[in-house]
PDB file of C-alpha atoms in Angstrom:
ATOM      1  CA  GLU Y 286      98.819 105.013 131.590  1.00 96.00           C
ATOM      2  CA  VAL Y 287     101.399 105.699 128.907  1.00 97.00           C
ATOM      3  CA  GLN Y 288      99.524 105.620 125.632  1.00 98.00           C
ATOM      4  CA  LEU Y 289      99.586 106.552 121.948  1.00 98.00           C
ATOM      5  CA  VAL Y 290      96.337 106.614 119.993  1.00 98.00           C
ATOM      6  CA  GLU Y 291      96.263 107.042 116.222  1.00 98.00           C
ATOM      7  CA  SER Y 292      93.380 108.349 114.160  1.00 98.00           C
ATOM      8  CA  GLY Y 293      92.658 109.660 110.692  1.00 98.00           C
ATOM      9  CA  GLY Y 294      92.950 106.542 108.575  1.00 98.00           C
ATOM     10  CA  GLY Y 295      90.460 105.601 105.914  1.00 98.00           C
ATOM     11  CA  LEU Y 296      89.828 104.896 102.250  1.00 98.00           C
ATOM     12  CA  VAL Y 297      91.336 107.351  99.776  1.00 98.00           C
ATOM     13  CA  GLN Y 298      91.737 107.360  96.005  1.00 98.00           C
ATOM     14  CA  PRO Y 299      95.149 107.172  94.347  1.00 98.00           C
ATOM     15  CA  GLY Y 300      96.670 110.633  94.234  1.00 98.00           C
ATOM     16  CA  GLY Y 301      94.662 111.727  97.246  1.00 98.00           C
ATOM     17  CA  SER Y 302      95.717 113.002 100.647  1.00 98.00           C
ATOM     18  CA  LEU Y 303      95.159 112.088 104.268  1.00 98.00           C
ATOM     19  CA  ARG Y 304      96.371 113.391 107.621  1.00 98.00           C
ATOM     20  CA  LEU Y 305      97.065 110.961 110.419  1.00 98.00           C
ATOM     21  CA  SER Y 306      97.161 112.011 114.058  1.00 98.00           C
ATOM     22  CA  CYS Y 307      98.671 110.371 117.117  1.00 98.00           C
ATOM     23  CA  ALA Y 308      97.590 111.542 120.561  1.00 98.00           C
ATOM     24  CA  ALA Y 309     100.018 110.951 123.401  1.00 98.00           C
ATOM     25  CA  SER Y 310      99.081 110.670 127.058  1.00 98.00           C
ATOM     26  CA  GLY Y 311     100.579 109.527 130.345  1.00 98.00           C
ATOM     27  CA  PHE Y 312     104.047 110.965 129.707  1.00 97.00           C
ATOM     28  CA  THR Y 313     105.787 114.221 128.799  1.00 97.00           C
ATOM     29  CA  PHE Y 314     105.452 114.040 125.042  1.00 97.00           C
ATOM     30  CA  SER Y 315     107.857 116.911 124.385  1.00 97.00           C
ATOM     31  CA  ASN Y 316     110.735 114.900 125.888  1.00 96.00           C
ATOM     32  CA  TYR Y 317     110.587 112.101 123.332  1.00 97.00           C
ATOM     33  CA  GLU Y 318     111.445 111.702 119.664  1.00 97.00           C
ATOM     34  CA  ALA Y 319     108.748 109.965 117.656  1.00 98.00           C
ATOM     35  CA  ASN Y 320     108.223 107.884 114.541  1.00 98.00           C
ATOM     36  CA  TRP Y 321     105.715 106.520 112.112  1.00 98.00           C
ATOM     37  CA  VAL Y 322     105.972 102.863 111.086  1.00 98.00           C
ATOM     38  CA  ARG Y 323     103.701 101.079 108.636  1.00 98.00           C
ATOM     39  CA  GLN Y 324     102.750  97.507 107.882  1.00 98.00           C
ATOM     40  CA  ALA Y 325     101.150  96.489 104.603  1.00 98.00           C
ATOM     41  CA  PRO Y 326      98.590  93.676 104.829  1.00 97.00           C
ATOM     42  CA  GLY Y 327     100.329  90.394 105.615  1.00 96.00           C
ATOM     43  CA  GLN Y 328     103.759  92.017 105.427  1.00 98.00           C
ATOM     44  CA  GLY Y 329     106.512  93.091 107.785  1.00 98.00           C
ATOM     45  CA  LEU Y 330     107.267  96.412 109.437  1.00 98.00           C
ATOM     46  CA  GLU Y 331     108.576  99.421 107.499  1.00 98.00           C
ATOM     47  CA  TRP Y 332     109.878 102.520 109.249  1.00 98.00           C
ATOM     48  CA  VAL Y 333     108.418 105.618 107.590  1.00 98.00           C
ATOM     49  CA  SER Y 334     109.523 108.778 109.362  1.00 98.00           C
ATOM     50  CA  TYR Y 335     111.122 110.298 112.493  1.00 98.00           C
ATOM     51  CA  ILE Y 336     110.990 113.653 114.218  1.00 98.00           C
ATOM     52  CA  THR Y 337     113.080 115.163 116.995  1.00 97.00           C
ATOM     53  CA  THR Y 338     111.597 116.502 120.221  1.00 97.00           C
ATOM     54  CA  SER Y 339     111.427 120.081 118.962  1.00 97.00           C
ATOM     55  CA  GLY Y 340     110.435 119.143 115.433  1.00 97.00           C
ATOM     56  CA  SER Y 341     113.534 120.804 114.045  1.00 97.00           C
ATOM     57  CA  SER Y 342     114.846 117.663 112.366  1.00 97.00           C
ATOM     58  CA  THR Y 343     113.029 114.987 110.421  1.00 98.00           C
ATOM     59  CA  TYR Y 344     113.951 111.870 108.461  1.00 97.00           C
ATOM     60  CA  TYR Y 345     112.008 109.865 105.909  1.00 98.00           C
ATOM     61  CA  ALA Y 346     112.152 106.530 104.151  1.00 98.00           C
ATOM     62  CA  ASP Y 347     112.996 106.916 100.474  1.00 97.00           C
ATOM     63  CA  SER Y 348     109.640 105.357  99.576  1.00 98.00           C
ATOM     64  CA  VAL Y 349     107.748 108.343 101.037  1.00 98.00           C
ATOM     65  CA  LYS Y 350     110.235 111.206 100.763  1.00 98.00           C
ATOM     66  CA  GLY Y 351     108.674 114.231  99.103  1.00 98.00           C
ATOM     67  CA  ARG Y 352     105.132 112.905  99.580  1.00 98.00           C
ATOM     68  CA  PHE Y 353     104.769 112.511 103.357  1.00 98.00           C
ATOM     69  CA  THR Y 354     105.422 115.135 106.037  1.00 98.00           C
ATOM     70  CA  ILE Y 355     105.854 114.437 109.741  1.00 98.00           C
ATOM     71  CA  SER Y 356     105.144 117.131 112.314  1.00 98.00           C
ATOM     72  CA  ARG Y 357     104.271 117.539 115.973  1.00 98.00           C
ATOM     73  CA  ASP Y 358     102.513 119.945 118.316  1.00 98.00           C
ATOM     74  CA  ASN Y 359     103.968 119.539 121.799  1.00 98.00           C
ATOM     75  CA  ALA Y 360     101.357 121.854 123.294  1.00 98.00           C
ATOM     76  CA  LYS Y 361      98.683 119.438 122.075  1.00 98.00           C
ATOM     77  CA  ASN Y 362     100.712 116.277 122.821  1.00 98.00           C
ATOM     78  CA  SER Y 363     100.222 115.229 119.250  1.00 98.00           C
ATOM     79  CA  LEU Y 364     102.173 113.750 116.353  1.00 98.00           C
ATOM     80  CA  TYR Y 365     101.026 114.017 112.751  1.00 98.00           C
ATOM     81  CA  LEU Y 366     101.728 112.497 109.356  1.00 98.00           C
ATOM     82  CA  GLN Y 367     100.506 114.261 106.228  1.00 98.00           C
ATOM     83  CA  LEU Y 368     100.185 111.796 103.361  1.00 98.00           C
ATOM     84  CA  ASN Y 369     100.028 113.279  99.849  1.00 98.00           C
ATOM     85  CA  SER Y 370     100.103 111.782  96.347  1.00 98.00           C
ATOM     86  CA  LEU Y 371      99.011 108.464  97.776  1.00 98.00           C
ATOM     87  CA  ARG Y 372      99.641 105.247  95.874  1.00 98.00           C
ATOM     88  CA  ALA Y 373      98.204 101.760  96.157  1.00 98.00           C
ATOM     89  CA  GLU Y 374     101.472 100.605  97.735  1.00 98.00           C
ATOM     90  CA  ASP Y 375     100.917 103.026 100.624  1.00 98.00           C
ATOM     91  CA  THR Y 376      98.027 100.823 101.799  1.00 98.00           C
ATOM     92  CA  ALA Y 377      98.975  99.740 105.307  1.00 98.00           C
ATOM     93  CA  VAL Y 378      98.346 100.026 109.000  1.00 98.00           C
ATOM     94  CA  TYR Y 379     100.209 103.087 110.233  1.00 98.00           C
ATOM     95  CA  PHE Y 380     101.606 103.009 113.762  1.00 98.00           C
ATOM     96  CA  CYS Y 381     103.072 105.869 115.732  1.00 98.00           C
ATOM     97  CA  ALA Y 382     105.922 104.830 118.005  1.00 98.00           C
ATOM     98  CA  ARG Y 383     107.966 106.569 120.651  1.00 97.00           C
ATOM     99  CA  ASP Y 384     111.740 106.428 120.857  1.00 95.00           C
ATOM    100  CA  GLY Y 385     112.923 105.192 124.209  1.00 91.00           C
ATOM    101  CA  TYR Y 386     114.412 107.784 126.563  1.00 84.00           C
ATOM    102  CA  HIS Y 387     118.129 107.941 125.794  1.00 81.00           C
ATOM    103  CA  TYR Y 388     117.901 104.935 123.517  1.00 83.00           C
ATOM    104  CA  TYR Y 389     116.338 104.747 120.126  1.00 88.00           C
ATOM    105  CA  ALA Y 390     114.374 101.540 119.974  1.00 95.00           C
ATOM    106  CA  PHE Y 391     110.613 102.072 119.865  1.00 97.00           C
ATOM    107  CA  ASP Y 392     109.360 101.456 123.376  1.00 97.00           C
ATOM    108  CA  ILE Y 393     105.722 102.544 123.088  1.00 97.00           C
ATOM    109  CA  TRP Y 394     103.442 101.927 120.096  1.00 98.00           C
ATOM    110  CA  GLY Y 395      99.938 102.974 119.228  1.00 98.00           C
ATOM    111  CA  GLN Y 396      97.344 100.463 118.080  1.00 98.00           C
ATOM    112  CA  GLY Y 397      97.553 101.619 114.473  1.00 98.00           C
ATOM    113  CA  THR Y 398      95.221 103.206 111.921  1.00 98.00           C
ATOM    114  CA  MET Y 399      94.445 101.650 108.547  1.00 98.00           C
ATOM    115  CA  VAL Y 400      95.012 103.555 105.333  1.00 98.00           C
ATOM    116  CA  THR Y 401      93.598 102.047 102.159  1.00 98.00           C
ATOM    117  CA  VAL Y 402      94.450 103.584  98.796  1.00 98.00           C
ATOM    118  CA  SER Y 403      92.088 102.332  96.129  1.00 97.00           C
ATOM    119  CA  SER Y 404      89.789 103.601  93.406  1.00 96.00           C
TER     120      SER Y 404
ATOM    121  CA  GLU K  60     120.614 101.290 103.563  1.00 96.00           C
ATOM    122  CA  ILE K  61     121.410  98.556 106.093  1.00 98.00           C
ATOM    123  CA  VAL K  62     119.613  95.341 105.189  1.00 98.00           C
ATOM    124  CA  MET K  63     118.531  93.179 108.122  1.00 98.00           C
ATOM    125  CA  THR K  64     118.156  89.486 107.348  1.00 98.00           C
ATOM    126  CA  GLN K  65     116.386  87.193 109.798  1.00 98.00           C
ATOM    127  CA  SER K  66     116.509  83.428 109.876  1.00 97.00           C
ATOM    128  CA  PRO K  67     114.716  81.169 109.802  1.00 98.00           C
ATOM    129  CA  ALA K  68     111.501  82.563 108.338  1.00 98.00           C
ATOM    130  CA  THR K  69     109.488  80.105 110.425  1.00 98.00           C
ATOM    131  CA  LEU K  70     110.549  78.220 113.527  1.00 98.00           C
ATOM    132  CA  SER K  71     108.473  75.319 114.857  1.00 97.00           C
ATOM    133  CA  VAL K  72     109.026  74.770 118.557  1.00 96.00           C
ATOM    134  CA  SER K  73     107.266  72.782 121.272  1.00 96.00           C
ATOM    135  CA  PRO K  74     106.144  74.559 124.451  1.00 95.00           C
ATOM    136  CA  GLY K  75     108.869  74.418 127.069  1.00 96.00           C
ATOM    137  CA  GLU K  76     111.668  74.237 124.520  1.00 97.00           C
ATOM    138  CA  THR K  77     114.143  76.954 123.557  1.00 97.00           C
ATOM    139  CA  ALA K  78     113.865  79.049 120.407  1.00 97.00           C
ATOM    140  CA  THR K  79     116.908  80.671 118.837  1.00 98.00           C
ATOM    141  CA  LEU K  80     116.307  83.426 116.289  1.00 98.00           C
ATOM    142  CA  SER K  81     119.033  85.006 114.181  1.00 98.00           C
ATOM    143  CA  CYS K  82     119.424  88.456 112.691  1.00 98.00           C
ATOM    144  CA  ARG K  83     122.236  89.582 110.404  1.00 98.00           C
ATOM    145  CA  ALA K  84     122.999  93.165 109.411  1.00 98.00           C
ATOM    146  CA  SER K  85     124.581  94.011 106.059  1.00 98.00           C
ATOM    147  CA  GLN K  86     127.013  96.274 107.911  1.00 98.00           C
ATOM    148  CA  GLY K  87     127.932  96.890 111.517  1.00 97.00           C
ATOM    149  CA  VAL K  88     125.277  98.479 113.741  1.00 97.00           C
ATOM    150  CA  ARG K  89     127.305  98.660 116.981  1.00 96.00           C
ATOM    151  CA  SER K  90     124.879  98.099 119.872  1.00 96.00           C
ATOM    152  CA  ASN K  91     121.942  99.786 118.157  1.00 96.00           C
ATOM    153  CA  LEU K  92     119.818  96.665 117.723  1.00 97.00           C
ATOM    154  CA  GLY K  93     116.375  95.881 119.072  1.00 98.00           C
ATOM    155  CA  TRP K  94     113.911  92.999 118.990  1.00 98.00           C
ATOM    156  CA  TYR K  95     110.123  93.231 118.842  1.00 98.00           C
ATOM    157  CA  GLN K  96     107.287  90.747 119.253  1.00 98.00           C
ATOM    158  CA  GLN K  97     104.075  91.062 117.304  1.00 98.00           C
ATOM    159  CA  LYS K  98     100.916  89.017 117.695  1.00 98.00           C
ATOM    160  CA  PRO K  99      98.101  89.001 115.105  1.00 96.00           C
ATOM    161  CA  GLY K 100      96.057  92.186 115.136  1.00 96.00           C
ATOM    162  CA  GLN K 101      98.323  93.849 117.681  1.00 98.00           C
ATOM    163  CA  ALA K 102     101.012  96.473 117.622  1.00 98.00           C
ATOM    164  CA  PRO K 103     104.601  95.339 118.018  1.00 98.00           C
ATOM    165  CA  ARG K 104     106.044  95.232 121.536  1.00 98.00           C
ATOM    166  CA  LEU K 105     109.641  96.066 122.374  1.00 98.00           C
ATOM    167  CA  LEU K 106     111.453  93.117 123.943  1.00 98.00           C
ATOM    168  CA  ILE K 107     115.144  93.978 123.776  1.00 98.00           C
ATOM    169  CA  TYR K 108     117.147  97.124 123.042  1.00 97.00           C
ATOM    170  CA  GLY K 109     120.856  97.764 122.920  1.00 96.00           C
ATOM    171  CA  VAL K 110     121.382  94.128 121.781  1.00 98.00           C
ATOM    172  CA  SER K 111     120.795  92.619 125.228  1.00 98.00           C
ATOM    173  CA  THR K 112     118.819  94.914 127.557  1.00 97.00           C
ATOM    174  CA  ARG K 113     115.302  93.721 128.292  1.00 97.00           C
ATOM    175  CA  ALA K 114     112.607  96.359 128.047  1.00 96.00           C
ATOM    176  CA  THR K 115     110.406  97.107 131.033  1.00 94.00           C
ATOM    177  CA  GLY K 116     108.254  94.152 132.045  1.00 96.00           C
ATOM    178  CA  ILE K 117     109.853  91.650 129.695  1.00 98.00           C
ATOM    179  CA  PRO K 118     110.399  88.218 131.300  1.00 98.00           C
ATOM    180  CA  ALA K 119     113.914  86.908 131.840  1.00 98.00           C
ATOM    181  CA  ARG K 120     113.310  84.012 129.439  1.00 98.00           C
ATOM    182  CA  PHE K 121     113.913  86.519 126.628  1.00 98.00           C
ATOM    183  CA  SER K 122     117.586  87.256 126.058  1.00 98.00           C
ATOM    184  CA  GLY K 123     119.552  88.983 123.337  1.00 98.00           C
ATOM    185  CA  SER K 124     123.163  88.646 122.337  1.00 98.00           C
ATOM    186  CA  GLY K 125     125.585  89.351 119.533  1.00 98.00           C
ATOM    187  CA  SER K 126     127.771  92.100 118.168  1.00 96.00           C
ATOM    188  CA  GLY K 127     128.701  93.864 114.972  1.00 92.00           C
ATOM    189  CA  THR K 128     126.547  92.216 112.341  1.00 97.00           C
ATOM    190  CA  GLU K 129     125.326  88.983 113.960  1.00 98.00           C
ATOM    191  CA  PHE K 130     122.643  88.952 116.616  1.00 98.00           C
ATOM    192  CA  THR K 131     120.509  86.373 118.388  1.00 98.00           C
ATOM    193  CA  LEU K 132     117.264  86.400 120.311  1.00 98.00           C
ATOM    194  CA  THR K 133     116.848  83.402 122.594  1.00 98.00           C
ATOM    195  CA  ILE K 134     113.517  82.485 124.141  1.00 98.00           C
ATOM    196  CA  SER K 135     113.916  79.877 126.854  1.00 97.00           C
ATOM    197  CA  SER K 136     111.154  77.572 128.017  1.00 96.00           C
ATOM    198  CA  LEU K 137     108.637  78.797 125.467  1.00 97.00           C
ATOM    199  CA  GLN K 138     105.218  79.672 126.845  1.00 96.00           C
ATOM    200  CA  SER K 139     101.974  79.613 124.859  1.00 94.00           C
ATOM    201  CA  GLU K 140     101.930  83.415 124.768  1.00 96.00           C
ATOM    202  CA  ASP K 141     105.355  83.506 123.061  1.00 97.00           C
ATOM    203  CA  PHE K 142     104.099  82.143 119.753  1.00 94.00           C
ATOM    204  CA  ALA K 143     104.228  85.217 117.543  1.00 98.00           C
ATOM    205  CA  VAL K 144     106.302  86.994 114.896  1.00 98.00           C
ATOM    206  CA  TYR K 145     109.619  88.508 115.974  1.00 98.00           C
ATOM    207  CA  TYR K 146     111.413  91.372 114.240  1.00 98.00           C
ATOM    208  CA  CYS K 147     114.896  92.731 114.677  1.00 98.00           C
ATOM    209  CA  GLN K 148     115.597  96.399 113.949  1.00 98.00           C
ATOM    210  CA  GLN K 149     118.731  98.490 113.619  1.00 98.00           C
ATOM    211  CA  TYR K 150     118.677 102.112 114.703  1.00 96.00           C
ATOM    212  CA  ASN K 151     122.324 102.882 114.038  1.00 96.00           C
ATOM    213  CA  ASN K 152     121.825 104.392 110.569  1.00 96.00           C
ATOM    214  CA  TRP K 153     119.127 106.118 108.560  1.00 96.00           C
ATOM    215  CA  PRO K 154     116.829 104.706 107.421  1.00 97.00           C
ATOM    216  CA  ARG K 155     116.033 102.613 110.434  1.00 97.00           C
ATOM    217  CA  THR K 156     115.378  99.139 109.068  1.00 98.00           C
ATOM    218  CA  PHE K 157     113.613  96.010 110.236  1.00 98.00           C
ATOM    219  CA  GLY K 158     114.228  92.410 109.375  1.00 98.00           C
ATOM    220  CA  GLN K 159     111.491  90.559 107.545  1.00 98.00           C
ATOM    221  CA  GLY K 160     110.469  88.681 110.665  1.00 98.00           C
ATOM    222  CA  THR K 161     110.622  85.173 112.103  1.00 98.00           C
ATOM    223  CA  LYS K 162     107.361  83.417 112.906  1.00 98.00           C
ATOM    224  CA  VAL K 163     107.589  81.167 115.954  1.00 98.00           C
ATOM    225  CA  GLU K 164     104.866  78.565 115.712  1.00 97.00           C
ATOM    226  CA  ILE K 165     103.746  75.657 117.818  1.00 92.00           C
ATOM    227  CA  LYS K 166     105.271  72.338 116.792  1.00 91.00           C
TER     228      LYS K 166
END
């Protein structure tokens, strides 16, 4: 079964850090670009970051640029998001999502992991 | 940044009827437009990519159309499982942006 499973969410204080992981299975992870998307409570979807298959290129939303870092380990079939200098407005469910093969809509999503930034 | 504007915010439809959802981009996105369905407590699911191509396993009652800056998702003969929030997304430019969503509710 093609699957993405996130982990690493939790409660963190403002200014703190967290590392999210996304484990891929059921497909050749190294063949697909990947993304992180977040959804604040009761709100819509916000794209956060993207990484190419090799990890050589990355893109970020302005709201997280300089604070978040996306990375991947193809040998471990894993995607990561390092969250630093966290703010209350970063509170959200974080989803990892796969780009479709030869198209760039997000065809596979994980179930999400909740990040809460609060003192 | 390309702003995606969806209308209406909420659509009340009776089962068996047709729902028409609109999405407007602040600038042209060519064919790089997708639609997603999200139910409460679940991850989004890809319905349509490339404006009009249904994703794997998506029923034929879902159809997408449009070009340039104006796009439409049509859901024919609404089933109970179709009541959800729908998002459009452009992936033509960085940052990739979503619309704010249209909630399709039971009338």
